XYZ file of N, CA and C in Angstrom:
240
model
N 14.036 -4.727 8.673
C 13.752 -6.086 9.070
C 14.607 -6.472 10.272
N 15.847 -5.993 10.329
C 16.703 -6.366 11.450
C 16.124 -5.908 12.786
N 15.518 -4.747 12.814
C 14.933 -4.286 14.074
C 13.730 -5.144 14.470
N 13.012 -5.700 13.499
C 11.897 -6.595 13.809
C 12.378 -7.939 14.356
N 13.569 -8.342 13.984
C 14.134 -9.606 14.438
C 15.000 -9.439 15.688
N 15.175 -8.220 16.132
C 16.043 -7.904 17.262
C 15.428 -8.421 18.566
N 15.830 -9.608 18.960
C 15.308 -10.270 20.155
C 16.454 -11.064 20.772
N 16.513 -11.122 22.074
C 17.621 -11.808 22.749
C 17.680 -13.299 22.412
N 16.593 -13.873 21.912
C 16.581 -15.287 21.532
C 17.152 -15.520 20.143
N 17.475 -14.464 19.416
C 17.935 -14.587 18.033
C 19.408 -14.246 17.889
N 20.090 -15.034 17.093
C 21.388 -14.672 16.543
C 21.133 -14.455 15.061
N 21.660 -13.372 14.520
C 21.406 -13.028 13.125
C 22.721 -13.076 12.359
N 22.723 -13.841 11.275
C 23.869 -13.933 10.383
C 23.487 -13.191 9.111
N 24.240 -12.172 8.781
C 23.890 -11.279 7.685
C 24.920 -11.366 6.569
N 24.437 -11.638 5.364
C 25.267 -11.594 4.168
C 24.574 -10.649 3.199
N 25.276 -9.601 2.803
C 24.720 -8.590 1.903
C 25.332 -8.777 0.523
N 24.493 -8.710 -0.492
C 24.966 -8.776 -1.879
C 25.984 -7.664 -2.095
N 27.139 -8.018 -2.607
C 28.210 -7.046 -2.826
C 27.772 -5.917 -3.759
N 26.776 -6.158 -4.595
C 26.293 -5.126 -5.524
C 25.411 -4.094 -4.830
N 24.987 -4.381 -3.611
C 24.065 -3.480 -2.900
C 24.745 -2.158 -2.573
N 23.974 -1.109 -2.729
C 24.454 0.233 -2.373
C 23.387 0.913 -1.522
N 23.816 1.834 -0.711
C 22.870 2.643 0.045
C 22.304 1.990 1.286
N 22.942 0.952 1.799
C 22.453 0.373 3.045
C 23.461 0.726 4.144
N 22.988 0.855 5.380
C 23.917 1.190 6.469
C 24.926 0.068 6.702
N 26.158 0.415 6.881
C 27.223 -0.583 7.093
C 27.312 -1.021 8.555
N 26.945 -0.149 9.465
C 27.023 -0.473 10.890
C 25.625 -0.603 11.456
N 25.200 -1.829 11.653
C 23.877 -2.090 12.206
C 23.994 -2.150 13.719
N 23.113 -1.484 14.421
C 23.095 -1.506 15.876
C 21.841 -2.231 16.339
N 22.027 -3.359 16.979
C 20.908 -4.110 17.535
C 20.993 -4.050 19.052
N 19.849 -4.081 19.707
C 19.820 -3.975 21.155
C 19.861 -5.325 21.858
N 19.324 -6.376 21.243
C 19.166 -7.650 21.936
C 19.799 -8.827 21.206
N 19.613 -8.915 19.908
C 20.151 -10.037 19.132
C 21.644 -9.850 18.906
N 22.329 -10.954 18.682
C 23.736 -10.902 18.316
C 23.815 -10.951 16.791
N 24.560 -10.031 16.213
C 24.669 -9.923 14.758
C 26.046 -10.379 14.303
N 26.062 -11.298 13.353
C 27.298 -11.795 12.752
C 27.267 -11.425 11.270
N 28.326 -10.813 10.788
C 28.405 -10.458 9.368
C 29.230 -11.502 8.633
N 28.723 -11.929 7.484
C 29.407 -12.873 6.612
C 29.909 -12.077 5.412
N 31.085 -12.417 4.918
C 31.692 -11.666 3.807
C 30.720 -11.503 2.650
N 30.640 -10.285 2.095
C 29.744 -10.036 0.958
C 30.101 -10.897 -0.249
N 29.104 -11.116 -1.078
C 29.238 -11.957 -2.267
C 28.344 -11.356 -3.344
N 28.804 -11.367 -4.585
C 27.939 -10.951 -5.693
C 26.929 -12.063 -5.915
N 25.644 -11.724 -5.788
C 24.582 -12.723 -5.906
C 23.701 -12.376 -7.102
N 23.554 -13.318 -8.011
C 22.687 -13.146 -9.175
C 21.500 -14.088 -9.039
N 20.307 -13.554 -9.250
C 19.090 -14.339 -9.092
C 19.114 -15.546 -10.010
N 18.776 -16.704 -9.446
C 18.678 -17.921 -10.232
C 20.008 -18.578 -10.538
N 21.092 -18.064 -9.984
C 22.400 -18.656 -10.272
C 22.923 -19.398 -9.052
N 24.032 -20.089 -9.243
C 24.639 -20.827 -8.149
C 25.065 -19.905 -7.005
N 25.248 -18.637 -7.299
C 25.675 -17.700 -6.254
C 24.660 -17.628 -5.114
N 23.397 -17.886 -5.395
C 22.391 -17.928 -4.327
C 22.669 -19.098 -3.379
N 22.984 -20.241 -3.934
C 23.306 -21.418 -3.125
C 24.594 -21.176 -2.352
N 25.577 -20.568 -3.010
C 26.837 -20.273 -2.340
C 26.617 -19.348 -1.144
N 25.751 -18.358 -1.299
C 25.441 -17.447 -0.196
C 24.812 -18.210 0.968
N 23.870 -19.097 0.677
C 23.235 -19.893 1.726
C 24.249 -20.797 2.418
N 25.133 -21.409 1.652
C 26.144 -22.279 2.239
C 27.098 -21.493 3.137
N 27.471 -20.295 2.735
C 28.330 -19.459 3.580
C 27.637 -19.125 4.897
N 26.356 -18.842 4.824
C 25.603 -18.539 6.039
C 25.502 -19.764 6.942
N 25.193 -20.919 6.367
C 25.113 -22.148 7.167
C 26.469 -22.490 7.783
N 27.545 -22.318 7.035
C 28.878 -22.604 7.564
C 29.218 -21.675 8.724
N 28.825 -20.416 8.620
C 29.091 -19.464 9.697
C 28.272 -19.795 10.940
N 27.042 -20.266 10.742
C 26.140 -20.523 11.864
C 26.301 -21.920 12.461
N 26.871 -22.868 11.741
C 26.938 -24.260 12.184
C 27.595 -24.456 13.550
N 28.665 -23.751 13.888
C 29.266 -23.961 15.212
C 28.313 -23.650 16.370
N 27.264 -22.855 16.108
C 26.298 -22.515 17.144
C 25.358 -23.651 17.501
N 25.284 -24.675 16.665
C 24.415 -25.838 16.907
C 22.994 -25.412 17.279
N 22.394 -24.634 16.410
C 21.038 -24.139 16.622
C 20.006 -25.224 16.314
N 18.843 -25.120 16.937
C 17.746 -26.040 16.660
C 17.024 -25.671 15.370
N 17.020 -24.375 15.017
C 16.302 -23.889 13.832
C 17.162 -22.894 13.066
N 17.009 -22.921 11.761
C 17.633 -21.942 10.875
C 16.528 -21.382 9.993
N 16.478 -20.081 9.847
C 15.499 -19.432 8.966
C 16.270 -18.601 7.961
N 16.067 -18.872 6.686
C 16.690 -18.072 5.639
C 15.689 -17.013 5.201
N 16.059 -15.761 5.395
C 15.183 -14.652 5.028
C 15.914 -13.752 4.048
N 15.169 -13.201 3.107
C 15.762 -12.232 2.186
C 15.183 -10.861 2.522
N 15.640 -9.864 1.812
C 15.155 -8.513 2.035
C 13.679 -8.341 1.744
N 13.070 -9.297 1.065
C 11.649 -9.208 0.744
C 10.760 -9.816 1.817
N 11.368 -10.570 2.736
C 10.605 -11.210 3.796
C 10.378 -10.219 4.939
N 9.197 -10.277 5.531
C 8.887 -9.396 6.649
C 8.111 -10.187 7.688
N 8.665 -10.353 8.877
C 7.932 -11.094 9.917
C 6.725 -10.290 10.390
N 5.565 -10.904 10.333
C 4.328 -10.203 10.693
C 3.786 -10.592 12.056
N 4.272 -11.700 12.626
C 3.777 -12.151 13.932
C 4.936 -12.704 14.737
N 4.780 -12.713 16.037
C 5.794 -13.289 16.917
C 5.844 -14.807 16.716
């Protein structure tokens, strides 16, 4: 998904569930700027989901963006 979002108009803030295994630790993007947010154990349906979103918003807030899109690993952009 990161390669699909790799565009010079995008800044990407990434928070990975601390329980995740088998994903590459060093992501290389060609155009977008990638910011990593400290991992967090996230359990579906629990407050940890909200905490993860708040951490992402707090990290991105200084950028004063016009739009924020929250995407999970299940989301896939199909059109520009």
